[in-house]
Tab-separated table of C-alpha atoms in Angstrom:
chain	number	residue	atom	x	y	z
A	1	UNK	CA	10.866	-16.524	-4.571
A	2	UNK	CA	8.084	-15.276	-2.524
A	3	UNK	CA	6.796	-16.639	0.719
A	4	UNK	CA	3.009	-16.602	0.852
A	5	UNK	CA	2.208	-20.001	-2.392
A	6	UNK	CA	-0.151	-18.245	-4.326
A	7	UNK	CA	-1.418	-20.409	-7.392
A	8	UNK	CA	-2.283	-18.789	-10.738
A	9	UNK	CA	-5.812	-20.125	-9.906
A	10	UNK	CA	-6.033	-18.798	-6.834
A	11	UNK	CA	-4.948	-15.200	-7.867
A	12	UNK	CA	-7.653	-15.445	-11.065
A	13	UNK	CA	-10.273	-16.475	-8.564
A	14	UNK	CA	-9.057	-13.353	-6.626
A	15	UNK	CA	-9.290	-10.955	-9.478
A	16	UNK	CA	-12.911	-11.871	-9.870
A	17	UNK	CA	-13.615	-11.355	-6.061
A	18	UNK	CA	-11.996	-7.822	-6.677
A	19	UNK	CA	-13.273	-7.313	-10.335
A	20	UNK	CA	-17.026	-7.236	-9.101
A	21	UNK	CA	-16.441	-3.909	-7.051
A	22	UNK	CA	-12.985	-2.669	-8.970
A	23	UNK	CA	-12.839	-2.255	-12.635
A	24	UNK	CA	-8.838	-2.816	-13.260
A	25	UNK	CA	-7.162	0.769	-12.618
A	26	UNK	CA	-4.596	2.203	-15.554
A	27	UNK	CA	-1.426	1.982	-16.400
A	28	UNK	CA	0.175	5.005	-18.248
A	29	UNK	CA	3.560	6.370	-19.483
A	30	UNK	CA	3.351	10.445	-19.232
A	31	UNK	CA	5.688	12.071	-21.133
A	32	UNK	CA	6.279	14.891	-18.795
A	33	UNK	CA	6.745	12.577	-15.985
A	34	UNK	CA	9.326	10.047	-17.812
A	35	UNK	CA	11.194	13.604	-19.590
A	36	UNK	CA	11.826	14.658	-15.705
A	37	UNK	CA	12.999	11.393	-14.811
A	38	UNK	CA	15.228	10.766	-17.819
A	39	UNK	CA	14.403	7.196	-18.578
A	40	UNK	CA	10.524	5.455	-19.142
A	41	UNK	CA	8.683	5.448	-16.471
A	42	UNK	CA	5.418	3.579	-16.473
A	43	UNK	CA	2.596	4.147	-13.548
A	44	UNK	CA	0.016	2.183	-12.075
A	45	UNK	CA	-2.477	3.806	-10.627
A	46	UNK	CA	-3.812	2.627	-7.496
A	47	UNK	CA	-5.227	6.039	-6.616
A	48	UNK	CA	-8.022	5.255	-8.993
A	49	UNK	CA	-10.001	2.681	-7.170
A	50	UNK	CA	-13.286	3.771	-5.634
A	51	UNK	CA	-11.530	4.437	-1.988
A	52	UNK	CA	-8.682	6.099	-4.152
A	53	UNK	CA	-6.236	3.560	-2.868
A	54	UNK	CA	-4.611	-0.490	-3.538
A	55	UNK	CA	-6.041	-1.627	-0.023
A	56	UNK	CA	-9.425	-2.047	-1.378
A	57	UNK	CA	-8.247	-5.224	-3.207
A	58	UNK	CA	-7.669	-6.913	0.094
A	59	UNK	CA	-10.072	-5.942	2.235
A	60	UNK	CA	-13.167	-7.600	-0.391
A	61	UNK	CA	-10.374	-10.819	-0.738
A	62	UNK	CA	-10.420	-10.884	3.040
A	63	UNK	CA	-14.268	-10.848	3.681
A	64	UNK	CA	-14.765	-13.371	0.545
A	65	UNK	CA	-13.354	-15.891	2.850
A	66	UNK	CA	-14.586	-14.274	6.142
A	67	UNK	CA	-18.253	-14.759	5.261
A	68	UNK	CA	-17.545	-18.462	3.650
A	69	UNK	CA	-15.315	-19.711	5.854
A	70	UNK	CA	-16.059	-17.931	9.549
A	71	UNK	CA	-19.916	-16.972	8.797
A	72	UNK	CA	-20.506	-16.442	12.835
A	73	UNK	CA	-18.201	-13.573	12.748
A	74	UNK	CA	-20.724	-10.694	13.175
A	75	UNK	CA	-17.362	-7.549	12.948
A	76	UNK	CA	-14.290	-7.026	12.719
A	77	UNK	CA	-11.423	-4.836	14.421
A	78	UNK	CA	-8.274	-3.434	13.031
A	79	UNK	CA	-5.989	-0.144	12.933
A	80	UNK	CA	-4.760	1.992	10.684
A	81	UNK	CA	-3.259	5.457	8.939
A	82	UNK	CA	-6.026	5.416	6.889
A	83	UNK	CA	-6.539	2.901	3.188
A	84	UNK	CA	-6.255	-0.044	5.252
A	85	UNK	CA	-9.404	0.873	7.684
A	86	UNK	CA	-11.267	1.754	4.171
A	87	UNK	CA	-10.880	-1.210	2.490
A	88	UNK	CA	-12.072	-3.049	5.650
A	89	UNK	CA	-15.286	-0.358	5.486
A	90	UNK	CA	-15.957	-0.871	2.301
A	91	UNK	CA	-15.802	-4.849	1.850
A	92	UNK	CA	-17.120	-5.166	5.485
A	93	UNK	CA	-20.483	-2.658	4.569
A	94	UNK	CA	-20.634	-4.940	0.929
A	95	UNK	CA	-20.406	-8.158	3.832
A	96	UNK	CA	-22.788	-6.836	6.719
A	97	UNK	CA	-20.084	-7.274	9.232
A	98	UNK	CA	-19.310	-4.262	11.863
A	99	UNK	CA	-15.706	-2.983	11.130
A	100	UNK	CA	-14.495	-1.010	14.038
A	101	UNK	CA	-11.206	0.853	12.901
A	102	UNK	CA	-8.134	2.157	15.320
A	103	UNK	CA	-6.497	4.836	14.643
A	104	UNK	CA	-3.692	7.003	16.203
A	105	UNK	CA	-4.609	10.619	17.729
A	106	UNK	CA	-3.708	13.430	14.895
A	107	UNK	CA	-4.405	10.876	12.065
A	108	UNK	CA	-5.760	12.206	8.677
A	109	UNK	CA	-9.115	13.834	9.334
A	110	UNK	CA	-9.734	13.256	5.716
A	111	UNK	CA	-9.349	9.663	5.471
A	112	UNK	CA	-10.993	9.176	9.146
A	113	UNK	CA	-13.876	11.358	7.731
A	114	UNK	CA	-13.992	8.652	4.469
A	115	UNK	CA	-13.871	5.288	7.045
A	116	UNK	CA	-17.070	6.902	8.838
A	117	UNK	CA	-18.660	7.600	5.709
A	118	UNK	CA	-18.611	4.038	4.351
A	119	UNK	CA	-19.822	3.080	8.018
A	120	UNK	CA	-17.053	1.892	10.082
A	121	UNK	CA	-16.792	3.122	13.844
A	122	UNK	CA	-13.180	5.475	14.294
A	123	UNK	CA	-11.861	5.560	17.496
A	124	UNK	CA	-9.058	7.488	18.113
A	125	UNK	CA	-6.201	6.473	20.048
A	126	UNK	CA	-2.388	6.445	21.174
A	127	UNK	CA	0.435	8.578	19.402
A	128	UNK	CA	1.012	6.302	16.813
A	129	UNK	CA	0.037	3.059	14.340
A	130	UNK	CA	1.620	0.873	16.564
A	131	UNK	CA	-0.209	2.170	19.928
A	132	UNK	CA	-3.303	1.790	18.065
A	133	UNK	CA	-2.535	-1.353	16.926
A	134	UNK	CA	-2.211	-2.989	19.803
A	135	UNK	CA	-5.246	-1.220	21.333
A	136	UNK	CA	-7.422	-2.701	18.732
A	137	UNK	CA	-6.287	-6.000	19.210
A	138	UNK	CA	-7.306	-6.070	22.894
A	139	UNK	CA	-10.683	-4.306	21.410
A	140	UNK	CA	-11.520	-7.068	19.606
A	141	UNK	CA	-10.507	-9.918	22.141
A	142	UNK	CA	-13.210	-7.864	24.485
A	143	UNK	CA	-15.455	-7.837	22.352
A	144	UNK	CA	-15.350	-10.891	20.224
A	145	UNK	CA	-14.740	-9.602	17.381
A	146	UNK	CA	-12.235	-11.023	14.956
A	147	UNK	CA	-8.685	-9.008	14.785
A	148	UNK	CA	-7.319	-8.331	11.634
A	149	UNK	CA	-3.971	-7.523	11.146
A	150	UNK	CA	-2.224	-5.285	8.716
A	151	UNK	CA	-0.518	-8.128	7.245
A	152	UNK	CA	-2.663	-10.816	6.161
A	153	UNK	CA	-2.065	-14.078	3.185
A	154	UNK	CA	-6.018	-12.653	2.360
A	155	UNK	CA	-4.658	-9.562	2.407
A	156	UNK	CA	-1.783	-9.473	-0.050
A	157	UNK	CA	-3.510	-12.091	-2.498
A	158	UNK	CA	-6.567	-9.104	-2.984
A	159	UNK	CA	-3.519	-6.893	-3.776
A	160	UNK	CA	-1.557	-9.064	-5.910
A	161	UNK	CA	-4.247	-8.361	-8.714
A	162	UNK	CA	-2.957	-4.822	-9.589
A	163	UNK	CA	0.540	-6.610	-10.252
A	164	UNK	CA	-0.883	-9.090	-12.254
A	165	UNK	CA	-2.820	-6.426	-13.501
A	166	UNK	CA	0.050	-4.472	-14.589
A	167	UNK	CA	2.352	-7.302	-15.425
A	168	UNK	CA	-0.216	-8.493	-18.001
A	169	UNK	CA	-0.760	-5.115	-19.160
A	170	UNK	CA	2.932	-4.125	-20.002
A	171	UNK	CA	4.132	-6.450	-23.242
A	172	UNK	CA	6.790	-5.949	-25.453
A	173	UNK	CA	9.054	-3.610	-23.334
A	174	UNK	CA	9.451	-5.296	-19.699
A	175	UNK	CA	9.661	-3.517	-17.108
A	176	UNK	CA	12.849	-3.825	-15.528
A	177	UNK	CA	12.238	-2.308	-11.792
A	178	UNK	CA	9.398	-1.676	-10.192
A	179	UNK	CA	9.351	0.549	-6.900
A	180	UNK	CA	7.358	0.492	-4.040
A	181	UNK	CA	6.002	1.920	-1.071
A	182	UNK	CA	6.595	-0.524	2.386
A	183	UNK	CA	4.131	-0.026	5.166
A	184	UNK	CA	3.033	-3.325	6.602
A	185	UNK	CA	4.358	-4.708	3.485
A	186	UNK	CA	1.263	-6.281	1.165
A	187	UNK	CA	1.874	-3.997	-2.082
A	188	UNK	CA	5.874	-5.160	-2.338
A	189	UNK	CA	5.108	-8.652	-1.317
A	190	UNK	CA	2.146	-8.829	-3.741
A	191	UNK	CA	4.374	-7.487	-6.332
A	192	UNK	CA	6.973	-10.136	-5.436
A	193	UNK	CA	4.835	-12.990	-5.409
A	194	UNK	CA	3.266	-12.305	-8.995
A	195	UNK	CA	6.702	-11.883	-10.169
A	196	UNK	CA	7.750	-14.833	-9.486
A	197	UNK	CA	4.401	-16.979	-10.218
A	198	UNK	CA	4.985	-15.267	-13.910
A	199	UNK	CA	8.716	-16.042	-14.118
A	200	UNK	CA	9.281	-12.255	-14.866
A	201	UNK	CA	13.237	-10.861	-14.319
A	202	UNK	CA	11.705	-7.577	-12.928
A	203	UNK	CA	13.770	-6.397	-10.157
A	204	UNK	CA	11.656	-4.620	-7.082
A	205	UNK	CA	12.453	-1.774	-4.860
A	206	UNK	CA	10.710	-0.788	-1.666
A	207	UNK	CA	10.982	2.447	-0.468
A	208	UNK	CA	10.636	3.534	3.089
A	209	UNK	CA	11.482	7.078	4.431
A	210	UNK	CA	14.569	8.139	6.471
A	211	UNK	CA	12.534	9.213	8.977
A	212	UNK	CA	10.959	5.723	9.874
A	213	UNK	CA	13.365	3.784	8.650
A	214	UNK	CA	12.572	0.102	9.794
A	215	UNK	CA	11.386	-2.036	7.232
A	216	UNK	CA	14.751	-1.079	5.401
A	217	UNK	CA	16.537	-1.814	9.007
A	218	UNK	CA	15.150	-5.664	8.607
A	219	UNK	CA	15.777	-5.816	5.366
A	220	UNK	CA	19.654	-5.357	5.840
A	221	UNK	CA	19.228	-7.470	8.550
A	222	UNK	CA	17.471	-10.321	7.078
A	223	UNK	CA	14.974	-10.301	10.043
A	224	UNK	CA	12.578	-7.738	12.546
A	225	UNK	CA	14.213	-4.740	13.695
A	226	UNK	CA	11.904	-2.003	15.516
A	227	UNK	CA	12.135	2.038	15.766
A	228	UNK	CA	11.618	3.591	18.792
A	229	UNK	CA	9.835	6.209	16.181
A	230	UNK	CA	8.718	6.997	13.285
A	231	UNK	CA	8.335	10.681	12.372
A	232	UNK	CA	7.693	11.426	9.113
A	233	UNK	CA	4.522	12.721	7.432
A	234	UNK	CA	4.198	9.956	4.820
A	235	UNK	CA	2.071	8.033	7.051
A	236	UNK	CA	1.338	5.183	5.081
A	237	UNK	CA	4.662	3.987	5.706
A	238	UNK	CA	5.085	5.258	9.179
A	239	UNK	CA	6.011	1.756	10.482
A	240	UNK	CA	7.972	1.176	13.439
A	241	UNK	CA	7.202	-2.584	14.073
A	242	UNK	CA	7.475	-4.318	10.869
A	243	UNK	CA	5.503	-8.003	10.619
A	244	UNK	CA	8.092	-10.728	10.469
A	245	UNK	CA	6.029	-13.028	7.546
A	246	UNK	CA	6.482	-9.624	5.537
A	247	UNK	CA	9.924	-9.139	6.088
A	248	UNK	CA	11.010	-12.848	5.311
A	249	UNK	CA	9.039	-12.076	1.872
A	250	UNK	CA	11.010	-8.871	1.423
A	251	UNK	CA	14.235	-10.206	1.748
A	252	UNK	CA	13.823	-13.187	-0.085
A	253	UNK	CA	12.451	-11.056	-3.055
A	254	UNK	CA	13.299	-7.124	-3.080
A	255	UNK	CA	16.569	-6.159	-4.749
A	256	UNK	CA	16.981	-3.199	-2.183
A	257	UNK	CA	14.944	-1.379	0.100
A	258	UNK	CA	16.036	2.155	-0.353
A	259	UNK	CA	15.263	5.457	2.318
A	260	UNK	CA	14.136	8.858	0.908
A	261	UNK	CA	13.755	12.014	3.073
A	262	UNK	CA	9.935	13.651	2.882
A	263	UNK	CA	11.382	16.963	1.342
A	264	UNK	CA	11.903	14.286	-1.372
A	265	UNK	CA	8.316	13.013	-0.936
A	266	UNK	CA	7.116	16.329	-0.756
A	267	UNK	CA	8.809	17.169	-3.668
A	268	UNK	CA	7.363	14.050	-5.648
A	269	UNK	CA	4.119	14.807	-4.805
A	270	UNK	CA	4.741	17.890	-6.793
A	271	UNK	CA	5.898	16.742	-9.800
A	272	UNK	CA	3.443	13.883	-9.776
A	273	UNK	CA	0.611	16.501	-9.908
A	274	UNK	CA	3.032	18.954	-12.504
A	275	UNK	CA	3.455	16.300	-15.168
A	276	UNK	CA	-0.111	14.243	-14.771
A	277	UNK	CA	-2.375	16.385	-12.773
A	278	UNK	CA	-3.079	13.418	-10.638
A	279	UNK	CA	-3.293	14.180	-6.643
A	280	UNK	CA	-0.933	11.763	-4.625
A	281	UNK	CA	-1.193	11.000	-1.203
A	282	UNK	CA	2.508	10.840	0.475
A	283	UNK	CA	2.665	7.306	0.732
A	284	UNK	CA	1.376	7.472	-2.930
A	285	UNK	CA	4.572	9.686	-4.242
A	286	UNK	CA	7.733	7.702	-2.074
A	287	UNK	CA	7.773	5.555	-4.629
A	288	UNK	CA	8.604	8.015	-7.167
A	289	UNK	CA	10.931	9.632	-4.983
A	290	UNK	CA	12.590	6.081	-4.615
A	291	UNK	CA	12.651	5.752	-8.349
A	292	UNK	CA	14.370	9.605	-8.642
A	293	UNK	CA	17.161	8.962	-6.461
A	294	UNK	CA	18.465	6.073	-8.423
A	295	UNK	CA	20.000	6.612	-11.505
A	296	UNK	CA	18.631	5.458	-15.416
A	297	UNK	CA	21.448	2.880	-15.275
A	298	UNK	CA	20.170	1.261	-11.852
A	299	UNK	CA	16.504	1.826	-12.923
A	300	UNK	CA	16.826	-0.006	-16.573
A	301	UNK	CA	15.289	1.138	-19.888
A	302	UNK	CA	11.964	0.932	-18.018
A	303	UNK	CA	10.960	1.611	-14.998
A	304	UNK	CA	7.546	1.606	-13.106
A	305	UNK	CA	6.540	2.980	-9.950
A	306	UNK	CA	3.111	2.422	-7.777
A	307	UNK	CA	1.345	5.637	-6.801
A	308	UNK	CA	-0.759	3.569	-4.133
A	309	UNK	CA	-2.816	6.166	-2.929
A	310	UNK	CA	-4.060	9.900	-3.419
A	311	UNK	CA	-5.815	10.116	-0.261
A	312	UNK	CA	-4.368	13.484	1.130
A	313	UNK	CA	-5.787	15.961	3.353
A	314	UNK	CA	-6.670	19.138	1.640
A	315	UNK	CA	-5.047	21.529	3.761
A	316	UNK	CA	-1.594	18.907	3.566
A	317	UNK	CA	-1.818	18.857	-0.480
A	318	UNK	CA	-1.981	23.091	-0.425
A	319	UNK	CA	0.862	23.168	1.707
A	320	UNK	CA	3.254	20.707	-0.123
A	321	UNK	CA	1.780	22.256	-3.565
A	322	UNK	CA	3.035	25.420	-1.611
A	323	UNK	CA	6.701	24.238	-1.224
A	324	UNK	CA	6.125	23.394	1.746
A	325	UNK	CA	7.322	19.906	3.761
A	326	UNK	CA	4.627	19.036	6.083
A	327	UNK	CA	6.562	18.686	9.951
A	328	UNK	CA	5.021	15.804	12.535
């Protein structure tokens, strides 16, 4: 079972928090895609919201309550790789609360570019998530703004309504594992959490990559365990500091957590755009690359993977659409 007690109630009043700014996103079986993978595979597509990514969800969930609950707070501080700081912009601009986003030096100019556009303040700083993480914290204690972490109850409830969305959505033929990305953790314990509060037998997969591996680490584990690194290009999973709430979810709920390299990501990405012409972000294709390791007997009849994301740099997408793996 999962560790964050949503109701049914709770997650309905969520979906209409959500539903005013993000129509539900689809759901769709392509032929191509499940003929390369040898077995059914459904997708959700989280790359279809209007910041082309799941984190969205949360961010409106988050200042719902903000602006209810803590109306004094005039902004809000937090740090990201990218979908994270946009969901903040874009619930925070809908909320007229400053959001002030960290984010590590070499970050996606791309999705820095999108946070600025939808009004949040970048600033730049430290080699990695982590680094910047703990710069915004201090930020916002400065400041007095409020912090808000990656991993957040508000958070993963906004989230938990493209589950429920897709859980709903798929009748007849249930899907029997479902794999997904693990940064901070709110799309696989959403996922988890709606599971359970449906009494579904689905079995879910996270997938991390080799190259920053912890999440899987404190999985096996059954608590935190920390990188000194985490060098891989799929930064939406770039995690070296897992959050232990997130972890206890994990491991009370994931079947595995499994660890692909980013030639594999690089070369889901591909395929992802060869059999449905949709653009994924990196973060957006592990999950595929998860599901393609395993094989049709440890998938099930059905499987379904969530393509969180298609926020990729231009110049990234030409290169992996090249052949190429991009190097960090």
């Amino acid at each position: 079972m999962g560790n964050l007690g949503f109701t049914l109630d709770e997650l309905d009043r969520a979906a209409r928090i959500v539903g005013q700014h993000v129509p539900p996103t689809p759901h769709y079986d392509w032929p191509l895609l499940s003929e390369h993978a040898g077995s059914r595979v459904t997708v959700k597509h989280e790359n279809h919201t209007p910041v082309g990514a799941f984190k969205v969800r949360g961010g409106l969930v988050y200042f719902d309550r903000l602006v209810r609950e803590r109306p004094e707070v005039a902004g809000v501080v937090s740090a990201t790789r990218g979908n994270h700081g946009q969901s903040l912009a874009f619930a925070g601009r809908l909320a007229e609360r400053s959001v002030t986003i960290f984010v590590p030096r070499g970050n996606s100019v791309e999705k820095n570019a999108a946070m600025r556009a939808l009004g949040a303040t970048v600033i730049e700083h430290g080699d990695d998530f982590q680094v910047a993480r703990e710069a915004s914290i201090e930020h916002a204690a400065a400041h007095g703004l409020e912090a808000v972490p990656p991993f957040h109850r508000d958070l993963v409830l906004g989230v938990a309504t493209y589950a429920r969305e897709l859980f709903d959505a798929v009748t007849g033929d249930p899907i029997d594992t479902i794999y997904v990305p693990i940064g901070m953790g709110s799309g696989i314990n959403a996922i988890i959490e709606v599971r359970d509060l449906l009494g579904l037998d689905t079995a879910v997969v996270g997938v991390v990559s080799e190259n920053a591996p912890a999440s899987k680490l404190s999985f096996e584990a059954g608590e935190v365990r920390t990188t000194e690194t985490a060098a891989t290009f799929v930064d939406g999973v770039a995690t070296r500091s897992p959050d232990a709430d997130s972890i206890a979810g994990i491991v009370s709920g994931a079947a595995r957590v499994i660890a692909v390299s980013d030639d594999a990501v690089a070369d889901a990405m591909r395929t992802i755009f060869r059999t449905t012409h949709n653009v994924a972000e990196s973060a957006g294709a592990i999950a595929l690359a998860g599901l393609l390791s395993e094989s049709p007997a440890q998938r099930g009849n059905h499987s379904a993977f969530v393509l969180c994301g298609g926020n990729v740099d231009t110049d990234q997408f030409a290169e992996v659409l090249s052949g190429g793996t991009p190097v960090v």
